[in-house]
PDB file of C-alpha atoms in Angstrom:
ATOM      1  CA  UNK A   1     -31.945   1.065 -18.521  1.00 37.00           C
ATOM      2  CA  UNK A   2     -29.882  -1.289 -20.644  1.00 41.00           C
ATOM      3  CA  UNK A   3     -26.983  -3.025 -18.937  1.00 42.00           C
ATOM      4  CA  UNK A   4     -24.821  -1.665 -21.748  1.00 49.00           C
ATOM      5  CA  UNK A   5     -26.057   1.902 -21.450  1.00 58.00           C
ATOM      6  CA  UNK A   6     -23.330   4.479 -20.803  1.00 59.00           C
ATOM      7  CA  UNK A   7     -25.201   5.347 -17.604  1.00 66.00           C
ATOM      8  CA  UNK A   8     -24.914   1.756 -16.340  1.00 60.00           C
ATOM      9  CA  UNK A   9     -21.533   2.354 -14.600  1.00 57.00           C
ATOM     10  CA  UNK A  10     -23.060   4.593 -11.935  1.00 63.00           C
ATOM     11  CA  UNK A  11     -26.140   2.436 -11.434  1.00 79.00           C
ATOM     12  CA  UNK A  12     -24.450   0.325  -8.796  1.00 90.00           C
ATOM     13  CA  UNK A  13     -26.033  -0.189  -5.402  1.00 88.00           C
ATOM     14  CA  UNK A  14     -23.682   0.653  -2.582  1.00 94.00           C
ATOM     15  CA  UNK A  15     -21.611   3.480  -4.057  1.00 95.00           C
ATOM     16  CA  UNK A  16     -23.902   6.305  -2.950  1.00 94.00           C
ATOM     17  CA  UNK A  17     -24.110   4.795   0.544  1.00 96.00           C
ATOM     18  CA  UNK A  18     -20.324   4.512   0.640  1.00 97.00           C
ATOM     19  CA  UNK A  19     -19.948   8.163  -0.333  1.00 97.00           C
ATOM     20  CA  UNK A  20     -22.484   9.326   2.252  1.00 97.00           C
ATOM     21  CA  UNK A  21     -20.861   7.274   5.007  1.00 97.00           C
ATOM     22  CA  UNK A  22     -17.396   8.634   4.241  1.00 97.00           C
ATOM     23  CA  UNK A  23     -18.733  12.199   4.110  1.00 98.00           C
ATOM     24  CA  UNK A  24     -20.473  11.727   7.442  1.00 97.00           C
ATOM     25  CA  UNK A  25     -17.291  10.404   9.033  1.00 97.00           C
ATOM     26  CA  UNK A  26     -15.242  13.351   7.767  1.00 97.00           C
ATOM     27  CA  UNK A  27     -17.898  15.813   8.946  1.00 97.00           C
ATOM     28  CA  UNK A  28     -17.724  14.224  12.387  1.00 97.00           C
ATOM     29  CA  UNK A  29     -13.942  14.532  12.495  1.00 96.00           C
ATOM     30  CA  UNK A  30     -14.076  18.185  11.434  1.00 96.00           C
ATOM     31  CA  UNK A  31     -17.069  19.043  13.588  1.00 95.00           C
ATOM     32  CA  UNK A  32     -18.707  20.257  10.400  1.00 92.00           C
ATOM     33  CA  UNK A  33     -22.178  20.006   8.898  1.00 89.00           C
ATOM     34  CA  UNK A  34     -21.720  18.643   5.402  1.00 94.00           C
ATOM     35  CA  UNK A  35     -24.481  17.466   3.107  1.00 94.00           C
ATOM     36  CA  UNK A  36     -24.851  14.109   1.390  1.00 93.00           C
ATOM     37  CA  UNK A  37     -24.296  14.926  -2.292  1.00 95.00           C
ATOM     38  CA  UNK A  38     -21.452  13.724  -4.492  1.00 96.00           C
ATOM     39  CA  UNK A  39     -20.053  17.259  -4.373  1.00 97.00           C
ATOM     40  CA  UNK A  40     -20.098  17.170  -0.566  1.00 97.00           C
ATOM     41  CA  UNK A  41     -18.177  13.893  -0.732  1.00 98.00           C
ATOM     42  CA  UNK A  42     -15.495  15.441  -2.943  1.00 98.00           C
ATOM     43  CA  UNK A  43     -15.254  18.673  -0.956  1.00 98.00           C
ATOM     44  CA  UNK A  44     -15.115  16.774   2.350  1.00 98.00           C
ATOM     45  CA  UNK A  45     -11.816  15.194   1.340  1.00 98.00           C
ATOM     46  CA  UNK A  46     -10.385  18.603   0.393  1.00 98.00           C
ATOM     47  CA  UNK A  47     -11.433  19.935   3.804  1.00 98.00           C
ATOM     48  CA  UNK A  48      -9.972  16.982   5.679  1.00 97.00           C
ATOM     49  CA  UNK A  49      -6.661  17.126   3.804  1.00 96.00           C
ATOM     50  CA  UNK A  50      -6.516  20.895   4.169  1.00 97.00           C
ATOM     51  CA  UNK A  51      -7.228  20.698   7.893  1.00 97.00           C
ATOM     52  CA  UNK A  52      -4.379  18.228   8.328  1.00 95.00           C
ATOM     53  CA  UNK A  53      -1.979  20.541   6.480  1.00 95.00           C
ATOM     54  CA  UNK A  54      -3.112  23.520   8.560  1.00 97.00           C
ATOM     55  CA  UNK A  55      -2.782  21.604  11.820  1.00 97.00           C
ATOM     56  CA  UNK A  56       0.746  20.497  10.996  1.00 95.00           C
ATOM     57  CA  UNK A  57       1.651  24.082  10.090  1.00 96.00           C
ATOM     58  CA  UNK A  58       0.014  25.303  13.334  1.00 97.00           C
ATOM     59  CA  UNK A  59      -2.081  27.721  11.281  1.00 97.00           C
ATOM     60  CA  UNK A  60      -5.099  28.206  13.526  1.00 98.00           C
ATOM     61  CA  UNK A  61      -6.988  30.544  11.176  1.00 98.00           C
ATOM     62  CA  UNK A  62      -6.640  28.221   8.215  1.00 97.00           C
ATOM     63  CA  UNK A  63      -7.596  25.212  10.324  1.00 98.00           C
ATOM     64  CA  UNK A  64     -10.713  27.025  11.489  1.00 97.00           C
ATOM     65  CA  UNK A  65     -11.649  27.745   7.868  1.00 98.00           C
ATOM     66  CA  UNK A  66     -11.376  24.086   6.896  1.00 98.00           C
ATOM     67  CA  UNK A  67     -13.419  23.014   9.925  1.00 97.00           C
ATOM     68  CA  UNK A  68     -16.308  25.403   9.339  1.00 96.00           C
ATOM     69  CA  UNK A  69     -16.530  25.530   5.519  1.00 97.00           C
ATOM     70  CA  UNK A  70     -19.245  23.646   3.638  1.00 95.00           C
ATOM     71  CA  UNK A  71     -20.289  23.366  -0.007  1.00 95.00           C
ATOM     72  CA  UNK A  72     -22.743  26.232   0.408  1.00 94.00           C
ATOM     73  CA  UNK A  73     -19.752  28.501   1.125  1.00 96.00           C
ATOM     74  CA  UNK A  74     -18.100  27.632  -2.192  1.00 96.00           C
ATOM     75  CA  UNK A  75     -20.748  28.743  -4.683  1.00 94.00           C
ATOM     76  CA  UNK A  76     -18.324  31.317  -6.089  1.00 93.00           C
ATOM     77  CA  UNK A  77     -16.281  28.392  -7.427  1.00 95.00           C
ATOM     78  CA  UNK A  78     -19.146  26.424  -8.904  1.00 89.00           C
ATOM     79  CA  UNK A  79     -20.569  25.770 -12.332  1.00 81.00           C
ATOM     80  CA  UNK A  80     -23.836  23.999 -11.605  1.00 81.00           C
ATOM     81  CA  UNK A  81     -23.219  20.770  -9.662  1.00 89.00           C
ATOM     82  CA  UNK A  82     -19.471  21.060 -10.295  1.00 96.00           C
ATOM     83  CA  UNK A  83     -16.692  23.112  -8.762  1.00 97.00           C
ATOM     84  CA  UNK A  84     -14.171  24.304 -11.335  1.00 97.00           C
ATOM     85  CA  UNK A  85     -10.630  25.192 -10.274  1.00 97.00           C
ATOM     86  CA  UNK A  86      -7.839  26.695 -12.321  1.00 96.00           C
ATOM     87  CA  UNK A  87      -4.841  27.081  -9.986  1.00 94.00           C
ATOM     88  CA  UNK A  88      -1.373  28.373 -10.806  1.00 90.00           C
ATOM     89  CA  UNK A  89       1.199  25.597 -11.178  1.00 87.00           C
ATOM     90  CA  UNK A  90       3.060  27.006  -8.171  1.00 88.00           C
ATOM     91  CA  UNK A  91       0.034  26.305  -5.984  1.00 92.00           C
ATOM     92  CA  UNK A  92       0.102  22.548  -6.633  1.00 93.00           C
ATOM     93  CA  UNK A  93       1.168  20.384  -3.706  1.00 92.00           C
ATOM     94  CA  UNK A  94       3.161  17.165  -3.501  1.00 86.00           C
ATOM     95  CA  UNK A  95       2.942  14.609  -0.761  1.00 77.00           C
ATOM     96  CA  UNK A  96       5.850  12.955   1.005  1.00 73.00           C
ATOM     97  CA  UNK A  97       4.419   9.599  -0.050  1.00 67.00           C
ATOM     98  CA  UNK A  98       3.593  10.515  -3.658  1.00 69.00           C
ATOM     99  CA  UNK A  99       5.074  12.722  -6.329  1.00 80.00           C
ATOM    100  CA  UNK A 100       1.672  13.169  -7.965  1.00 90.00           C
ATOM    101  CA  UNK A 101       0.718  16.840  -7.779  1.00 92.00           C
ATOM    102  CA  UNK A 102      -2.608  17.955  -6.395  1.00 95.00           C
ATOM    103  CA  UNK A 103      -4.433  21.090  -5.327  1.00 96.00           C
ATOM    104  CA  UNK A 104      -6.638  21.748  -2.312  1.00 97.00           C
ATOM    105  CA  UNK A 105      -9.567  24.124  -2.139  1.00 98.00           C
ATOM    106  CA  UNK A 106      -8.747  26.768   0.442  1.00 97.00           C
ATOM    107  CA  UNK A 107      -9.700  30.214   1.712  1.00 97.00           C
ATOM    108  CA  UNK A 108      -7.533  31.819  -0.974  1.00 95.00           C
ATOM    109  CA  UNK A 109      -8.896  29.790  -3.903  1.00 97.00           C
ATOM    110  CA  UNK A 110     -10.034  32.069  -6.725  1.00 94.00           C
ATOM    111  CA  UNK A 111     -12.846  31.365  -9.180  1.00 94.00           C
ATOM    112  CA  UNK A 112     -11.785  29.907 -12.502  1.00 95.00           C
ATOM    113  CA  UNK A 113     -11.806  32.435 -15.373  1.00 95.00           C
ATOM    114  CA  UNK A 114     -14.968  32.649 -17.499  1.00 94.00           C
ATOM    115  CA  UNK A 115     -13.373  30.870 -20.462  1.00 95.00           C
ATOM    116  CA  UNK A 116     -12.468  27.891 -18.238  1.00 95.00           C
ATOM    117  CA  UNK A 117     -15.989  27.727 -16.850  1.00 95.00           C
ATOM    118  CA  UNK A 118     -17.396  27.875 -20.364  1.00 95.00           C
ATOM    119  CA  UNK A 119     -15.156  25.071 -21.556  1.00 96.00           C
ATOM    120  CA  UNK A 120     -16.102  22.821 -18.631  1.00 97.00           C
ATOM    121  CA  UNK A 121     -19.798  23.520 -19.150  1.00 96.00           C
ATOM    122  CA  UNK A 122     -19.471  22.646 -22.842  1.00 96.00           C
ATOM    123  CA  UNK A 123     -17.553  19.453 -22.033  1.00 97.00           C
ATOM    124  CA  UNK A 124     -20.139  18.376 -19.464  1.00 97.00           C
ATOM    125  CA  UNK A 125     -22.931  19.141 -21.941  1.00 96.00           C
ATOM    126  CA  UNK A 126     -21.245  16.935 -24.542  1.00 97.00           C
ATOM    127  CA  UNK A 127     -20.719  14.130 -22.031  1.00 96.00           C
ATOM    128  CA  UNK A 128     -24.337  14.414 -20.911  1.00 95.00           C
ATOM    129  CA  UNK A 129     -25.623  14.369 -24.483  1.00 95.00           C
ATOM    130  CA  UNK A 130     -23.868  11.059 -25.034  1.00 95.00           C
ATOM    131  CA  UNK A 131     -24.913   9.405 -21.781  1.00 94.00           C
ATOM    132  CA  UNK A 132     -22.152  10.209 -19.304  1.00 95.00           C
ATOM    133  CA  UNK A 133     -23.629  13.143 -17.406  1.00 95.00           C
ATOM    134  CA  UNK A 134     -24.425  11.182 -14.258  1.00 94.00           C
ATOM    135  CA  UNK A 135     -20.943   9.670 -14.203  1.00 96.00           C
ATOM    136  CA  UNK A 136     -19.396  13.156 -14.190  1.00 97.00           C
ATOM    137  CA  UNK A 137     -21.838  14.530 -11.621  1.00 96.00           C
ATOM    138  CA  UNK A 138     -21.239  11.641  -9.248  1.00 95.00           C
ATOM    139  CA  UNK A 139     -17.529  10.996  -9.798  1.00 97.00           C
ATOM    140  CA  UNK A 140     -15.994  14.221 -11.149  1.00 98.00           C
ATOM    141  CA  UNK A 141     -17.841  17.034  -9.336  1.00 98.00           C
ATOM    142  CA  UNK A 142     -14.555  18.881  -8.726  1.00 98.00           C
ATOM    143  CA  UNK A 143     -12.606  19.689 -11.907  1.00 98.00           C
ATOM    144  CA  UNK A 144      -9.116  21.145 -11.673  1.00 98.00           C
ATOM    145  CA  UNK A 145      -7.889  22.501 -15.021  1.00 97.00           C
ATOM    146  CA  UNK A 146      -4.118  22.603 -15.294  1.00 96.00           C
ATOM    147  CA  UNK A 147      -2.218  23.437 -18.492  1.00 95.00           C
ATOM    148  CA  UNK A 148      -3.760  24.512 -21.770  1.00 96.00           C
ATOM    149  CA  UNK A 149      -2.311  22.489 -24.631  1.00 97.00           C
ATOM    150  CA  UNK A 150      -2.576  22.154 -28.395  1.00 97.00           C
ATOM    151  CA  UNK A 151      -4.053  19.025 -29.904  1.00 96.00           C
ATOM    152  CA  UNK A 152      -0.597  17.871 -30.965  1.00 95.00           C
ATOM    153  CA  UNK A 153       0.798  18.145 -27.431  1.00 97.00           C
ATOM    154  CA  UNK A 154       0.690  15.479 -24.747  1.00 96.00           C
ATOM    155  CA  UNK A 155      -2.230  15.802 -22.357  1.00 97.00           C
ATOM    156  CA  UNK A 156      -1.873  14.662 -18.766  1.00 96.00           C
ATOM    157  CA  UNK A 157      -4.785  13.867 -16.455  1.00 97.00           C
ATOM    158  CA  UNK A 158      -5.114  12.008 -13.185  1.00 97.00           C
ATOM    159  CA  UNK A 159      -7.191  11.283 -10.125  1.00 97.00           C
ATOM    160  CA  UNK A 160      -6.000  10.519  -6.588  1.00 94.00           C
ATOM    161  CA  UNK A 161      -7.444   8.140  -4.020  1.00 94.00           C
ATOM    162  CA  UNK A 162      -6.825  10.774  -1.340  1.00 93.00           C
ATOM    163  CA  UNK A 163      -9.154  13.201  -3.180  1.00 97.00           C
ATOM    164  CA  UNK A 164     -11.902  11.002  -4.627  1.00 97.00           C
ATOM    165  CA  UNK A 165     -14.256  12.629  -7.136  1.00 97.00           C
ATOM    166  CA  UNK A 166     -11.694  15.308  -8.030  1.00 98.00           C
ATOM    167  CA  UNK A 167     -10.152  15.285 -11.517  1.00 98.00           C
ATOM    168  CA  UNK A 168      -6.906  16.991 -12.498  1.00 98.00           C
ATOM    169  CA  UNK A 169      -6.401  17.500 -16.207  1.00 97.00           C
ATOM    170  CA  UNK A 170      -4.679  19.421 -18.951  1.00 97.00           C
ATOM    171  CA  UNK A 171      -7.039  20.683 -21.611  1.00 98.00           C
ATOM    172  CA  UNK A 172      -7.351  22.030 -25.143  1.00 98.00           C
ATOM    173  CA  UNK A 173      -9.816  24.460 -26.685  1.00 97.00           C
ATOM    174  CA  UNK A 174     -12.056  21.536 -27.678  1.00 98.00           C
ATOM    175  CA  UNK A 175     -14.802  20.456 -25.244  1.00 98.00           C
ATOM    176  CA  UNK A 176     -14.907  16.936 -26.726  1.00 98.00           C
ATOM    177  CA  UNK A 177     -11.304  16.342 -25.655  1.00 98.00           C
ATOM    178  CA  UNK A 178     -11.968  17.628 -22.145  1.00 98.00           C
ATOM    179  CA  UNK A 179     -15.119  15.504 -21.912  1.00 98.00           C
ATOM    180  CA  UNK A 180     -13.115  12.435 -22.921  1.00 98.00           C
ATOM    181  CA  UNK A 181     -10.537  13.033 -20.205  1.00 98.00           C
ATOM    182  CA  UNK A 182     -13.122  13.862 -17.540  1.00 98.00           C
ATOM    183  CA  UNK A 183     -14.918  10.602 -18.348  1.00 98.00           C
ATOM    184  CA  UNK A 184     -11.636   8.694 -18.140  1.00 98.00           C
ATOM    185  CA  UNK A 185     -10.747  10.025 -14.696  1.00 98.00           C
ATOM    186  CA  UNK A 186     -14.329   9.803 -13.423  1.00 98.00           C
ATOM    187  CA  UNK A 187     -14.204   6.133 -14.386  1.00 97.00           C
ATOM    188  CA  UNK A 188     -11.143   5.679 -12.175  1.00 98.00           C
ATOM    189  CA  UNK A 189     -12.952   7.396  -9.309  1.00 98.00           C
ATOM    190  CA  UNK A 190     -16.015   5.210  -9.861  1.00 97.00           C
ATOM    191  CA  UNK A 191     -13.993   2.013  -9.754  1.00 97.00           C
ATOM    192  CA  UNK A 192     -12.188   3.065  -6.591  1.00 97.00           C
ATOM    193  CA  UNK A 193     -15.512   3.794  -4.906  1.00 97.00           C
ATOM    194  CA  UNK A 194     -17.008   0.551  -6.189  1.00 97.00           C
ATOM    195  CA  UNK A 195     -14.111  -1.535  -4.867  1.00 97.00           C
ATOM    196  CA  UNK A 196     -14.337   0.224  -1.496  1.00 97.00           C
ATOM    197  CA  UNK A 197     -18.122  -0.120  -1.309  1.00 97.00           C
ATOM    198  CA  UNK A 198     -17.886  -3.868  -1.961  1.00 97.00           C
ATOM    199  CA  UNK A 199     -14.784  -4.386   0.221  1.00 97.00           C
ATOM    200  CA  UNK A 200     -12.805  -5.771  -2.700  1.00 97.00           C
ATOM    201  CA  UNK A 201      -9.080  -6.278  -2.182  1.00 96.00           C
ATOM    202  CA  UNK A 202      -7.034  -7.169  -5.236  1.00 97.00           C
ATOM    203  CA  UNK A 203      -3.710  -9.023  -5.022  1.00 96.00           C
ATOM    204  CA  UNK A 204      -0.674  -6.811  -5.461  1.00 95.00           C
ATOM    205  CA  UNK A 205       1.573  -9.649  -6.592  1.00 96.00           C
ATOM    206  CA  UNK A 206      -0.500 -10.708  -9.619  1.00 97.00           C
ATOM    207  CA  UNK A 207       0.317  -8.818 -12.819  1.00 97.00           C
ATOM    208  CA  UNK A 208      -0.912  -8.612 -16.390  1.00 97.00           C
ATOM    209  CA  UNK A 209       0.718  -6.898 -19.340  1.00 96.00           C
ATOM    210  CA  UNK A 210      -0.799  -3.465 -19.875  1.00 96.00           C
ATOM    211  CA  UNK A 211      -0.541  -2.251 -23.481  1.00 96.00           C
ATOM    212  CA  UNK A 212      -1.283   1.282 -22.293  1.00 96.00           C
ATOM    213  CA  UNK A 213       1.847   1.328 -20.142  1.00 94.00           C
ATOM    214  CA  UNK A 214       3.827  -1.213 -22.120  1.00 94.00           C
ATOM    215  CA  UNK A 215       4.690  -3.071 -18.937  1.00 96.00           C
ATOM    216  CA  UNK A 216       3.178  -5.622 -16.548  1.00 96.00           C
ATOM    217  CA  UNK A 217       0.877  -4.026 -14.004  1.00 97.00           C
ATOM    218  CA  UNK A 218      -0.897  -5.341 -10.895  1.00 98.00           C
ATOM    219  CA  UNK A 219      -4.425  -6.545 -11.534  1.00 98.00           C
ATOM    220  CA  UNK A 220      -5.739  -3.319  -9.940  1.00 98.00           C
ATOM    221  CA  UNK A 221      -3.975  -1.071 -12.457  1.00 97.00           C
ATOM    222  CA  UNK A 222      -4.703  -3.367 -15.374  1.00 98.00           C
ATOM    223  CA  UNK A 223      -8.455  -3.418 -14.698  1.00 98.00           C
ATOM    224  CA  UNK A 224      -8.489   0.316 -14.041  1.00 98.00           C
ATOM    225  CA  UNK A 225      -7.055   0.909 -17.518  1.00 98.00           C
ATOM    226  CA  UNK A 226      -9.453  -1.509 -19.207  1.00 97.00           C
ATOM    227  CA  UNK A 227     -12.411   0.118 -17.490  1.00 97.00           C
ATOM    228  CA  UNK A 228     -11.485   3.781 -17.962  1.00 97.00           C
ATOM    229  CA  UNK A 229     -10.421   3.472 -21.592  1.00 97.00           C
ATOM    230  CA  UNK A 230     -13.518   1.466 -22.479  1.00 96.00           C
ATOM    231  CA  UNK A 231     -15.685   4.384 -21.350  1.00 96.00           C
ATOM    232  CA  UNK A 232     -13.655   6.895 -23.363  1.00 97.00           C
ATOM    233  CA  UNK A 233     -14.102   4.766 -26.473  1.00 96.00           C
ATOM    234  CA  UNK A 234     -17.886   4.634 -25.899  1.00 95.00           C
ATOM    235  CA  UNK A 235     -17.963   8.408 -25.599  1.00 96.00           C
ATOM    236  CA  UNK A 236     -15.620   9.196 -28.501  1.00 97.00           C
ATOM    237  CA  UNK A 237     -17.537   6.923 -30.869  1.00 96.00           C
ATOM    238  CA  UNK A 238     -20.634   9.020 -30.254  1.00 95.00           C
ATOM    239  CA  UNK A 239     -19.007  12.443 -30.035  1.00 97.00           C
ATOM    240  CA  UNK A 240     -17.119  11.813 -33.291  1.00 96.00           C
ATOM    241  CA  UNK A 241     -20.376  11.735 -35.265  1.00 95.00           C
ATOM    242  CA  UNK A 242     -21.167  15.399 -34.632  1.00 94.00           C
ATOM    243  CA  UNK A 243     -17.628  16.764 -34.211  1.00 95.00           C
ATOM    244  CA  UNK A 244     -16.160  19.166 -36.753  1.00 95.00           C
ATOM    245  CA  UNK A 245     -12.792  20.682 -37.535  1.00 96.00           C
ATOM    246  CA  UNK A 246      -9.389  19.732 -36.192  1.00 95.00           C
ATOM    247  CA  UNK A 247     -10.773  17.641 -33.342  1.00 97.00           C
ATOM    248  CA  UNK A 248     -12.142  15.016 -35.773  1.00 97.00           C
ATOM    249  CA  UNK A 249      -8.780  13.426 -36.735  1.00 97.00           C
ATOM    250  CA  UNK A 250      -7.764  13.653 -33.073  1.00 97.00           C
ATOM    251  CA  UNK A 251     -10.785  11.611 -32.005  1.00 98.00           C
ATOM    252  CA  UNK A 252     -10.296   9.180 -34.876  1.00 97.00           C
ATOM    253  CA  UNK A 253      -6.694   8.636 -33.800  1.00 97.00           C
ATOM    254  CA  UNK A 254      -7.873   7.884 -30.264  1.00 97.00           C
ATOM    255  CA  UNK A 255     -10.239   5.208 -31.546  1.00 97.00           C
ATOM    256  CA  UNK A 256      -7.570   3.601 -33.723  1.00 96.00           C
ATOM    257  CA  UNK A 257      -5.084   3.569 -30.876  1.00 96.00           C
ATOM    258  CA  UNK A 258      -7.556   2.080 -28.413  1.00 97.00           C
ATOM    259  CA  UNK A 259      -8.569  -0.654 -30.859  1.00 96.00           C
ATOM    260  CA  UNK A 260      -4.968  -1.838 -30.911  1.00 95.00           C
ATOM    261  CA  UNK A 261      -4.632  -1.618 -27.125  1.00 96.00           C
ATOM    262  CA  UNK A 262      -7.813  -3.533 -26.402  1.00 96.00           C
ATOM    263  CA  UNK A 263      -6.898  -6.240 -28.899  1.00 94.00           C
ATOM    264  CA  UNK A 264      -3.786  -6.854 -26.810  1.00 93.00           C
ATOM    265  CA  UNK A 265      -5.869  -7.458 -23.663  1.00 94.00           C
ATOM    266  CA  UNK A 266      -8.217 -10.049 -25.154  1.00 87.00           C
ATOM    267  CA  UNK A 267      -6.402 -13.119 -23.873  1.00 88.00           C
ATOM    268  CA  UNK A 268      -5.975 -12.047 -20.247  1.00 94.00           C
ATOM    269  CA  UNK A 269      -9.011  -9.912 -19.358  1.00 96.00           C
ATOM    270  CA  UNK A 270     -11.065 -12.844 -18.091  1.00 96.00           C
ATOM    271  CA  UNK A 271      -8.143 -14.007 -15.972  1.00 97.00           C
ATOM    272  CA  UNK A 272      -7.810 -10.559 -14.415  1.00 98.00           C
ATOM    273  CA  UNK A 273     -11.547 -10.268 -13.795  1.00 98.00           C
ATOM    274  CA  UNK A 274     -11.505 -13.593 -11.965  1.00 97.00           C
ATOM    275  CA  UNK A 275      -9.748 -11.821  -9.086  1.00 98.00           C
ATOM    276  CA  UNK A 276     -12.791  -9.541  -8.554  1.00 98.00           C
ATOM    277  CA  UNK A 277     -15.185 -11.367  -6.209  1.00 97.00           C
ATOM    278  CA  UNK A 278     -18.048  -8.877  -6.618  1.00 97.00           C
ATOM    279  CA  UNK A 279     -20.204  -9.998  -9.556  1.00 95.00           C
ATOM    280  CA  UNK A 280     -21.649  -6.506  -9.986  1.00 94.00           C
ATOM    281  CA  UNK A 281     -18.231  -4.951 -10.607  1.00 96.00           C
ATOM    282  CA  UNK A 282     -16.797  -7.830 -12.594  1.00 95.00           C
ATOM    283  CA  UNK A 283     -19.757  -7.924 -14.981  1.00 93.00           C
ATOM    284  CA  UNK A 284     -19.707  -4.184 -15.609  1.00 93.00           C
ATOM    285  CA  UNK A 285     -16.040  -4.143 -16.534  1.00 95.00           C
ATOM    286  CA  UNK A 286     -16.411  -7.203 -18.760  1.00 94.00           C
ATOM    287  CA  UNK A 287     -19.449  -5.836 -20.548  1.00 91.00           C
ATOM    288  CA  UNK A 288     -17.889  -2.419 -21.086  1.00 92.00           C
ATOM    289  CA  UNK A 289     -14.770  -3.893 -22.626  1.00 94.00           C
ATOM    290  CA  UNK A 290     -16.858  -6.298 -24.690  1.00 92.00           C
ATOM    291  CA  UNK A 291     -18.804  -3.405 -26.096  1.00 90.00           C
ATOM    292  CA  UNK A 292     -15.757  -1.473 -27.284  1.00 91.00           C
ATOM    293  CA  UNK A 293     -13.934  -4.409 -28.829  1.00 86.00           C
ATOM    294  CA  UNK A 294     -16.957  -5.088 -30.992  1.00 70.00           C
ATOM    295  CA  UNK A 295     -18.167  -3.007 -33.956  1.00 67.00           C
ATOM    296  CA  UNK A 296     -19.140   0.638 -33.247  1.00 66.00           C
TER     297      UNK A 296
END
């Protein structure tokens, strides 16, 4: 496997062990018997968070559900190695410590509609065709589709450290756009796991100007953006070659925009990377960015 292969991001010793250890710890807390897959890792965090909510609400039945449920009990929500969710906006939660909305799998979670499942399958197929299938399997096994948008509308997507390997995203009718955003958020999840697996702590008081936000950001946020957007550029460059219809100018616009953004990071990327003590992580981010700032 080439070091510059799209699959290289997930070929990092330590991440799988980190995921298994965290899953095992959560299973012990819940008194549950969870497996060791990436999907188990994602679901474990939903179960732990849900159990905490149920305990605080003194809802014994709901707490019991979170303590006994395992991935094998959620096959009605799955599309292959992924769980696909499509909750109502009213079902999204907000934490006291964060305004970022999220959704938890629960006993009343309904399967996503067939069209949503079909779109996710098509997006994953496109990502897999262009070398990002393992990234999505390992770092985006739970997909939560939010609002359907047109191509000319703003799309929002995010991931949360409290629910690693879950992706929340708006979507369009085009699988290439969904694949791009799944790859972007999976990249964030990968980097969080990588930093945790290698015990990397980044200084909060060191900032670099982020062209994506138009403001200085801590080294953590700056590197996250460089990493995640570099993977979307790798994907879009390939997906653009076989795309047709209205999505083509959309993908082209993404590439033009990212070229400008990455050009603005050229002078400070090496400085930011110097704060990452783990060679394995530092080299992957540097190589990924180097690949997208060069010719397609």
